[in-house]
Coordinates of C-alpha atoms in Angstrom, one line a residue:
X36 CA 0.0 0.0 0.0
X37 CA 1.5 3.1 -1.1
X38 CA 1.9 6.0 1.6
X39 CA 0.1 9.5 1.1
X40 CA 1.3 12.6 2.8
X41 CA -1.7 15.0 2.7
X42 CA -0.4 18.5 1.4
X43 CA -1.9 20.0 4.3
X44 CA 0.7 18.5 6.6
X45 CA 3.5 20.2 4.2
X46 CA 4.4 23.4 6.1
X47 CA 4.0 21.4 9.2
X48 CA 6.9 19.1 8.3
X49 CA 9.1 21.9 6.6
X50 CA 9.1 24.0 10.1
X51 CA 10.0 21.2 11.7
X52 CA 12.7 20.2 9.7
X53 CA 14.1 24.1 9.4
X54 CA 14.1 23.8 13.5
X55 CA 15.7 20.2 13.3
X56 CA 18.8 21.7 11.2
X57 CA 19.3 25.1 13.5
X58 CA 19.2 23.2 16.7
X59 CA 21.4 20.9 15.1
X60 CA 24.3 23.5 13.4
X61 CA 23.9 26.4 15.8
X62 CA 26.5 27.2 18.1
X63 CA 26.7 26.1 21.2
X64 CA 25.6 29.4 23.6
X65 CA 28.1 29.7 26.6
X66 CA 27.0 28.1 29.7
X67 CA 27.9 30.5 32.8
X68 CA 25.3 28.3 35.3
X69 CA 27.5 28.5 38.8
X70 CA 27.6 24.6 39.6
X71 CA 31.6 24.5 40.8
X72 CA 31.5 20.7 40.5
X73 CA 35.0 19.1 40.0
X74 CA 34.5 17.4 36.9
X75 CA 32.1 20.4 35.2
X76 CA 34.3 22.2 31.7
X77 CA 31.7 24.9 31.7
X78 CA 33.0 28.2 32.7
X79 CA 31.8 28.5 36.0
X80 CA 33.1 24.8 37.0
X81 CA 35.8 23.7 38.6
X82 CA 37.7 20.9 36.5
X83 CA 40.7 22.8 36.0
X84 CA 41.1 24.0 39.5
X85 CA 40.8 19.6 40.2
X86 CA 43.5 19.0 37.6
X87 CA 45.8 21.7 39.2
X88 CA 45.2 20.3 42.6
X89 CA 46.1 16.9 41.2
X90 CA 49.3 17.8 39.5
X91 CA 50.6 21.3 40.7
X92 CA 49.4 22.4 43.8
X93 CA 49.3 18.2 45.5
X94 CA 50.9 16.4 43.6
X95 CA 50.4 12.5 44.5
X96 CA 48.1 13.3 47.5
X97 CA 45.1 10.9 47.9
X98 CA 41.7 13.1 47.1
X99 CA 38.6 11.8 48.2
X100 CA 35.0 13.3 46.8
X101 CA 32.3 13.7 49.6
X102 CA 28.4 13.5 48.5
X103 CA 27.1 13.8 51.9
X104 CA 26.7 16.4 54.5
X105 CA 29.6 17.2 56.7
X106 CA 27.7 15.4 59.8
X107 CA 27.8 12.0 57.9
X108 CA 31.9 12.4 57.4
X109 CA 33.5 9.6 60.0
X110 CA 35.0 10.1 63.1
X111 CA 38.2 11.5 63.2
X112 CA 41.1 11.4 66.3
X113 CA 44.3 12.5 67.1
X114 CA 45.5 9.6 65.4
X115 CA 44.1 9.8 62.3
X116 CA 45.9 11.3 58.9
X117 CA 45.3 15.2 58.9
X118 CA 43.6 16.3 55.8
X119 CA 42.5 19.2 53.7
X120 CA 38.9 20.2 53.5
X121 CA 37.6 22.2 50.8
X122 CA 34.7 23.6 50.3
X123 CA 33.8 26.0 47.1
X124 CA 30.2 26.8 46.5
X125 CA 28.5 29.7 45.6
X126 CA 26.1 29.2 49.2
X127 CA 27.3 27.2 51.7
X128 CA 24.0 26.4 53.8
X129 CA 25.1 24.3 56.3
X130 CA 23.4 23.3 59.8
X131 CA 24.5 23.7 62.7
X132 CA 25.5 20.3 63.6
X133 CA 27.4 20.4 60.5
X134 CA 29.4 23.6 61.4
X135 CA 30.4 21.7 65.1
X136 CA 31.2 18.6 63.3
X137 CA 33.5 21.3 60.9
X138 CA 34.9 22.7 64.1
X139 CA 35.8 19.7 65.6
X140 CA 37.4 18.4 62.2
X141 CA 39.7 22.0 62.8
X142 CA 40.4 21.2 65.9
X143 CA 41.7 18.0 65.6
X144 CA 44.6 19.4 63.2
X145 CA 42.7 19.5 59.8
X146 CA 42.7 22.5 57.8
X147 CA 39.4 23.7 55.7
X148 CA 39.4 25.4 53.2
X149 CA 35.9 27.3 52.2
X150 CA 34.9 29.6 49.5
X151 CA 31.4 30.8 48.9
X152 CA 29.5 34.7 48.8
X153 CA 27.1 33.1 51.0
X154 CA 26.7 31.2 54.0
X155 CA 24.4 29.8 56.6
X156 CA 23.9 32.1 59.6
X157 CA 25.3 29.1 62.4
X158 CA 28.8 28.8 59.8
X159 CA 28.6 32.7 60.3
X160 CA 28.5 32.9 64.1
X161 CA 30.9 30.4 64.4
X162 CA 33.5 32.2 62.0
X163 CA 32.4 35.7 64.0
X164 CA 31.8 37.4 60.6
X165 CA 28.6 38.6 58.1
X166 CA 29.1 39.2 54.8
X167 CA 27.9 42.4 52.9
X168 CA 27.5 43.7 49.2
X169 CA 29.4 45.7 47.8
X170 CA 26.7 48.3 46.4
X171 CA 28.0 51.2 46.2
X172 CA 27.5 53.9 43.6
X173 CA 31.1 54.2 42.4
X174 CA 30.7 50.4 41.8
X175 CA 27.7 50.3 39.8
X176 CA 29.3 51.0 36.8
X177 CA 32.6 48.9 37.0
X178 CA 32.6 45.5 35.5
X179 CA 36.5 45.1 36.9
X180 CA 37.6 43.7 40.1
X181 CA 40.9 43.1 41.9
X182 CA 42.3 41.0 44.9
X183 CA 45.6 41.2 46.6
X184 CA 47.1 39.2 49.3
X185 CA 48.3 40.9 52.6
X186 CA 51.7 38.8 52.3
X187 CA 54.0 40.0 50.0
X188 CA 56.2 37.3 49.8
X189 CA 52.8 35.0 48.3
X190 CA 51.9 38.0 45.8
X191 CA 55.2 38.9 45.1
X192 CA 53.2 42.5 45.1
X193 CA 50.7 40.9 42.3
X194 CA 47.2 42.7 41.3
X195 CA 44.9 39.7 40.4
X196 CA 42.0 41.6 38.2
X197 CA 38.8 39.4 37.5
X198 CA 36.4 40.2 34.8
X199 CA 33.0 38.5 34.7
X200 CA 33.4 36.6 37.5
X201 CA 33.5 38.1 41.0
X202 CA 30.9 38.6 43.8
X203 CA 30.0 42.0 44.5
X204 CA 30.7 41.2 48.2
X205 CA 33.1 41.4 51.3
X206 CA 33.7 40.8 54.8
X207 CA 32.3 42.8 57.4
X208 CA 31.8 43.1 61.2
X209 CA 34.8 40.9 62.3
X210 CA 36.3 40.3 65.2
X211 CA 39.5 41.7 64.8
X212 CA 41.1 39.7 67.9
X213 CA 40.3 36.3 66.4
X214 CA 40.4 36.3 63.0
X215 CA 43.8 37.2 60.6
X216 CA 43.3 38.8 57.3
X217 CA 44.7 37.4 54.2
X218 CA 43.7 39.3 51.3
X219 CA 41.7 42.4 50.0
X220 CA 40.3 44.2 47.2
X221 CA 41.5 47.4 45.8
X222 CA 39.3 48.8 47.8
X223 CA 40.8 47.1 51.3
X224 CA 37.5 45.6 51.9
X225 CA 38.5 42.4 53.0
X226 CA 37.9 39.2 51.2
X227 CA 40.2 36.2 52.7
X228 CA 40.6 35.4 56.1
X229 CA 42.0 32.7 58.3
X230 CA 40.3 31.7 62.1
X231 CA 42.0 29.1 64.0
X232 CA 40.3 26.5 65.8
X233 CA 42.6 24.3 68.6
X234 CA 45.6 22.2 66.3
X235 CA 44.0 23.3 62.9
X236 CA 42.8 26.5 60.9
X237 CA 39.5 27.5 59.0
X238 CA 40.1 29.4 55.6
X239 CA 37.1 31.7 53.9
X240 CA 37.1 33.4 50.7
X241 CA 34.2 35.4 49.9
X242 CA 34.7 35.0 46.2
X243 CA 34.2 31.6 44.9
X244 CA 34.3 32.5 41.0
X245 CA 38.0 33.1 41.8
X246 CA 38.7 28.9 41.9
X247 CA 36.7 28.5 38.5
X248 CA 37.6 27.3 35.3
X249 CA 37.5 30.8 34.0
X250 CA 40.2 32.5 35.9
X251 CA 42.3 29.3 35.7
X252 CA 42.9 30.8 32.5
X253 CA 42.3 34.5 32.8
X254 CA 45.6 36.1 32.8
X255 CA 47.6 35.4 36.1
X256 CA 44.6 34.6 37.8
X257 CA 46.1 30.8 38.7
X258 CA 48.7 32.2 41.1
X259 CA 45.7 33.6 43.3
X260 CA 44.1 30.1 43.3
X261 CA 48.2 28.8 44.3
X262 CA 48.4 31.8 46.8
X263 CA 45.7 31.1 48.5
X264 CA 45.9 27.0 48.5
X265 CA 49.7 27.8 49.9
X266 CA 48.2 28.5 53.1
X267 CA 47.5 24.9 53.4
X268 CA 49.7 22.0 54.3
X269 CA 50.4 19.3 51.9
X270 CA 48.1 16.8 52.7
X271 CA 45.9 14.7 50.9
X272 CA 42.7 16.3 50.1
X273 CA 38.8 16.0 51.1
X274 CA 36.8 17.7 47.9
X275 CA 33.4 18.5 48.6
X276 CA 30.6 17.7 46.0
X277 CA 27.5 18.1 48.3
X278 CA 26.9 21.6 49.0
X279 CA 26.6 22.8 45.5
X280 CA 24.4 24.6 43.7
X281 CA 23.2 21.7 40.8
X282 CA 22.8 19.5 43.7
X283 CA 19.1 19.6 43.7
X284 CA 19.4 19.3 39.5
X285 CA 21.2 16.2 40.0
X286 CA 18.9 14.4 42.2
X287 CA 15.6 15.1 40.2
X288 CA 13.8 13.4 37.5
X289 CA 15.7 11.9 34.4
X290 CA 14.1 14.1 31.6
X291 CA 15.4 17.6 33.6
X292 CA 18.7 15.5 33.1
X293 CA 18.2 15.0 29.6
X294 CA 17.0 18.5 28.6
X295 CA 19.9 20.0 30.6
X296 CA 22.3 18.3 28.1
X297 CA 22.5 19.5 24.8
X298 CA 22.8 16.1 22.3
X299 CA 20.7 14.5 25.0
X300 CA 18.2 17.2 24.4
X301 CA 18.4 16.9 20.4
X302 CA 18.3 13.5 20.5
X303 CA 15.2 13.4 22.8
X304 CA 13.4 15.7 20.5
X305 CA 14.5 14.1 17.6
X306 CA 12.6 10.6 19.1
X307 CA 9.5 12.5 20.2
X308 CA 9.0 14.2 16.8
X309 CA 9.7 10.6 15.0
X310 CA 7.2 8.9 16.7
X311 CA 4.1 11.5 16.3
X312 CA 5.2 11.3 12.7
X313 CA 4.8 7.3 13.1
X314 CA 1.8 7.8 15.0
X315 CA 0.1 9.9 12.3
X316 CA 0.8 8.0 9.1
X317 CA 1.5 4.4 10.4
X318 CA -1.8 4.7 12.2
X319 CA -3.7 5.8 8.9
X320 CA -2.0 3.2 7.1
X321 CA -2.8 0.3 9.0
X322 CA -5.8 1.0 11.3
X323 CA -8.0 -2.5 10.7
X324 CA -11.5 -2.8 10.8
X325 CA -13.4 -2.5 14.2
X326 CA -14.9 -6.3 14.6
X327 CA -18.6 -6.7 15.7
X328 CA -18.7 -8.0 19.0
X329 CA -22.1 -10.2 19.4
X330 CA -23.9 -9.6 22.9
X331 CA -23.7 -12.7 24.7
X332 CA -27.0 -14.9 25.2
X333 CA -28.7 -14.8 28.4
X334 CA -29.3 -18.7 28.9
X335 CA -30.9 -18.5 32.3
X336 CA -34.5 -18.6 31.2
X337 CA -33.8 -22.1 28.9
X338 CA -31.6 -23.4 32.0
X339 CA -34.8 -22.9 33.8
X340 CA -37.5 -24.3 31.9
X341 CA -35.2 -27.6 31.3
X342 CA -34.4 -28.5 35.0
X343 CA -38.2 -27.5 35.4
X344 CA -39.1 -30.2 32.8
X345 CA -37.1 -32.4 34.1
X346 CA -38.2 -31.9 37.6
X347 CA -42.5 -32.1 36.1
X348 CA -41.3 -35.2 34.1
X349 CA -40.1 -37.1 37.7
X350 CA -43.4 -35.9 39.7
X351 CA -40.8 -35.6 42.6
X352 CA -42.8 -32.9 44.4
X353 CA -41.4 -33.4 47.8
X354 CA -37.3 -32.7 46.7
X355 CA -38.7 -29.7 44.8
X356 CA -40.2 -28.1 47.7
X357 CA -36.6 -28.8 49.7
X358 CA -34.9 -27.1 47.6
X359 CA -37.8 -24.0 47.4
X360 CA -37.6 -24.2 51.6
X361 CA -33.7 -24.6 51.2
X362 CA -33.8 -21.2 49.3
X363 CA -36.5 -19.3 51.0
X364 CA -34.1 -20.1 54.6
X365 CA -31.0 -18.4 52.6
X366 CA -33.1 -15.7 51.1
X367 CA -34.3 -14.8 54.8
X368 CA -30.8 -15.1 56.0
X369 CA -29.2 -13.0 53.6
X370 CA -31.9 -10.0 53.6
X371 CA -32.9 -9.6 57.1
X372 CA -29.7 -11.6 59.1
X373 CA -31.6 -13.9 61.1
X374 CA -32.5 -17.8 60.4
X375 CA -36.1 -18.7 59.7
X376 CA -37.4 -20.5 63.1
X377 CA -40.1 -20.2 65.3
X378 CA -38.1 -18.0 68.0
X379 CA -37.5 -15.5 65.2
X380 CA -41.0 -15.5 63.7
X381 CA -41.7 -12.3 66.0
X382 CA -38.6 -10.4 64.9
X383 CA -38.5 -11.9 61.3
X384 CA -42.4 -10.4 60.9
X385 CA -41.4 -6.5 62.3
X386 CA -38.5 -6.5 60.0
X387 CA -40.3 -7.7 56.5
X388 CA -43.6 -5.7 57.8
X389 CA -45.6 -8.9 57.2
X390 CA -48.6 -10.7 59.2
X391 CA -47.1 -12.9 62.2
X392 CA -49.8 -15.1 61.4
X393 CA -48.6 -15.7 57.5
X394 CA -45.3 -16.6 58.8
X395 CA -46.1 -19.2 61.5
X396 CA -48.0 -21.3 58.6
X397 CA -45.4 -20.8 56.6
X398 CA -43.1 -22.4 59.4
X399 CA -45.4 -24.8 60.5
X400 CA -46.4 -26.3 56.3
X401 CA -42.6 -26.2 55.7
X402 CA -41.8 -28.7 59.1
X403 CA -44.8 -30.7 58.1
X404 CA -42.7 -31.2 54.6
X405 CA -39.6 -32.4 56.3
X406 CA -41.3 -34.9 57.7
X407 CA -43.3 -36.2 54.9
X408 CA -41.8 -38.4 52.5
X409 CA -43.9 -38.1 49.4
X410 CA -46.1 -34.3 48.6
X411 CA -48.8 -34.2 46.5
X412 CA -48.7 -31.9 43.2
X413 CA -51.6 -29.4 45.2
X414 CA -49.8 -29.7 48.6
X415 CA -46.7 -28.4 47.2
X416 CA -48.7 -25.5 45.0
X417 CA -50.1 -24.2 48.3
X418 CA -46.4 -24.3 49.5
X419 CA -45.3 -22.5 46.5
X420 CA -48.4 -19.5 46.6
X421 CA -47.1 -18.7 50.6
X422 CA -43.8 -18.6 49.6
X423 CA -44.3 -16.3 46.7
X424 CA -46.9 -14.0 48.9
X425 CA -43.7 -13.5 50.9
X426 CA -41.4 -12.9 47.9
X427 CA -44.0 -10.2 46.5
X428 CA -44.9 -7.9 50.1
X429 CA -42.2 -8.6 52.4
X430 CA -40.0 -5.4 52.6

């Protein structure tokens, strides 16, 4: 059977495949979502900062990727290998029982290592800082910003100048006594510091864009990122993957995966659009003819009149009013939930609203027919008319 595409369908197919050939040879748009995972090319990831942890800044350390909160990281003691914690995030929310699990990890000799332009209030009171925007009218315009370190002999008196990506934020209300500060913008408001907790040290950086892929490879901007990991020992390293911001992304439903990936996306769309296509001309082509379904033959009525016939034929009067008793007791049962005996006659005449007096011969013809052996053809018609007057007006 030869396939025919209606002409009406014709502009239909052209738009779609005009859309199907720009989605497909457009550029790729820049992706500048803020997702710092370690393993992320886009701009605003972190994979090169990873491979110059691996081979530049620890080189042959053992790094190990946490996916769950800090309160789920093990034990550690005295005795166990110090480590580096690092933390880089565009909002750290963490709980509290998080940040004292964090403190004690500090205190025990570890050093962490956190960047992010916002936190949770308990990380907050626990560093003794708040952080505050940078809006200023002289700002407003400038689309330039630059960091410095307070030691020299790190910066070697560099000017690290970021573009793009920077937080228009800083850290305020300090205390002076507790914390040390490591680095400020042109403008000395302060954006690294350093608070120590017992054995170990807590490190925060106001401007996570700093550690991205982007200034990895924006002028000098890599000597920042190996000026401010130099405050850290050289031990092996604890990368956090948990508090991010695609974390929620990441746990959701497979088609948010699959439309946040661009050949994932294409292909997707290419497979929906195939199978309406299939759907509108397969189904045309081979729909079959709706059968006629016969209705089927009630058979109850012919069932009937044969075991009636057969029953007439015998002249067994006396089993066909057992079985008529046999059904009236179940029909008796089953509407008004008591059994048909002479206790019950009261109760069974109240609830069916019919003469006391019907029921008791009903009771007393239907224990004379036990006891019989053979029933006449008129003794079991009068059975039958008392049983049917009960059929007809009981309620």
């Amino acid at each position: 059977m030869k396939l025919i595409i209606p002409k009406s369908t014709y502009p239909f197919i052209i738009i779609l495949i005009v859309l199907f050939l720009v989605e497909l040879f457009a550029p790729t748009p820049i992706d500048w979502t803020q997702n710092f995972n370690s393993d992320d090319k886009r701009p605003f990831g972190s994979y090169l900062l990873m491979d110059l942890i691996k081979t530049d800044l620890f080189p042959n350390k053992e790094i190990e990727f946490k996916t769950v909160p800090v309160f789920n990281y093990p034990e550690s003691s005295n005795s166990d290998p110090l480590k580096n914690y690092i933390f880089i995030t565009n909002s750290l929310e963490m709980k509290k029982w998080d940040v004292d699990k964090l403190v004690k990890l500090a205190e025990n000799g570890n050093q962490i290592f956190i960047s992010a332009s916002s936190i949770s209030c308990s990380l907050a009171d626990t560093l003794d800082l708040s952080l505050t925007p940078n809006v200023m009218f002289s700002n407003l315009g400038k689309t330039l910003r630059v960091q410095k370190f307070e030691n020299q002999k790190i910066s070697l008196n560099k000017s690290y100048k970021y573009e793009k990506a920077f937080d228009v934020v800083s850290i305020k209300n300090f205390n002076k006594d507790s914390l040390t500060v490591l680095g400020r913008d042109a403008n000395k408001n302060i954006q690294f510091i350093k608070k120590q907790f017992g054995k170990g040290n807590i490190f925060f950086c106001c401007q996570p864009l700093s550690f991205t892929n982007y200034n990895v490879v924006e002028e000098n901007n890599a000597d920042y990122i190996a000026g401010a990991f130099s405050y850290l020992p050289n031990h092996s390293i604890v990368w956090d993957e948990y508090y991010k911001p695609t974390r929620a992304l990441r746990n959701s439903s497979p088609l948010n995966y699959l439309l946040t990936h661009p050949p994932l996306k294409l292909g997707f769309y290419l497979l929906f659009f195939s199978l309406v296509f299939l759907l509108l001309f397969q189904g045309k082509r081979q729909q079959r003819i709706v059968p006629i379904i016969q209705p089927l033959r009630n058979t109850s009525l012919e069932f009937i009149r044969t075991l009636g016939s057969l029953y007439y034929t015998k002249k067994n009067h006396k089993d066909i009013a057992d079985k008529k008793l046999k059904y009236f007791k179940e029909f008796i049962r089953s509407r008004y939930h008591i059994d048909f005996k002479k206790e019950n006659i009261k109760e069974l005449s109240s609830r069916s609203a019919l003469p006391e007096k019907t029921l008791r011969m009903l009771f007393d013809q239907s224990k004379s027919i036990e006891t019989l052996t053979h029933l006449t053809q008129e003794g079991l018609e009068d059975f039958h008319s008392k049983i049917e007057y009960i059929y007809n007006n009981c309620k």
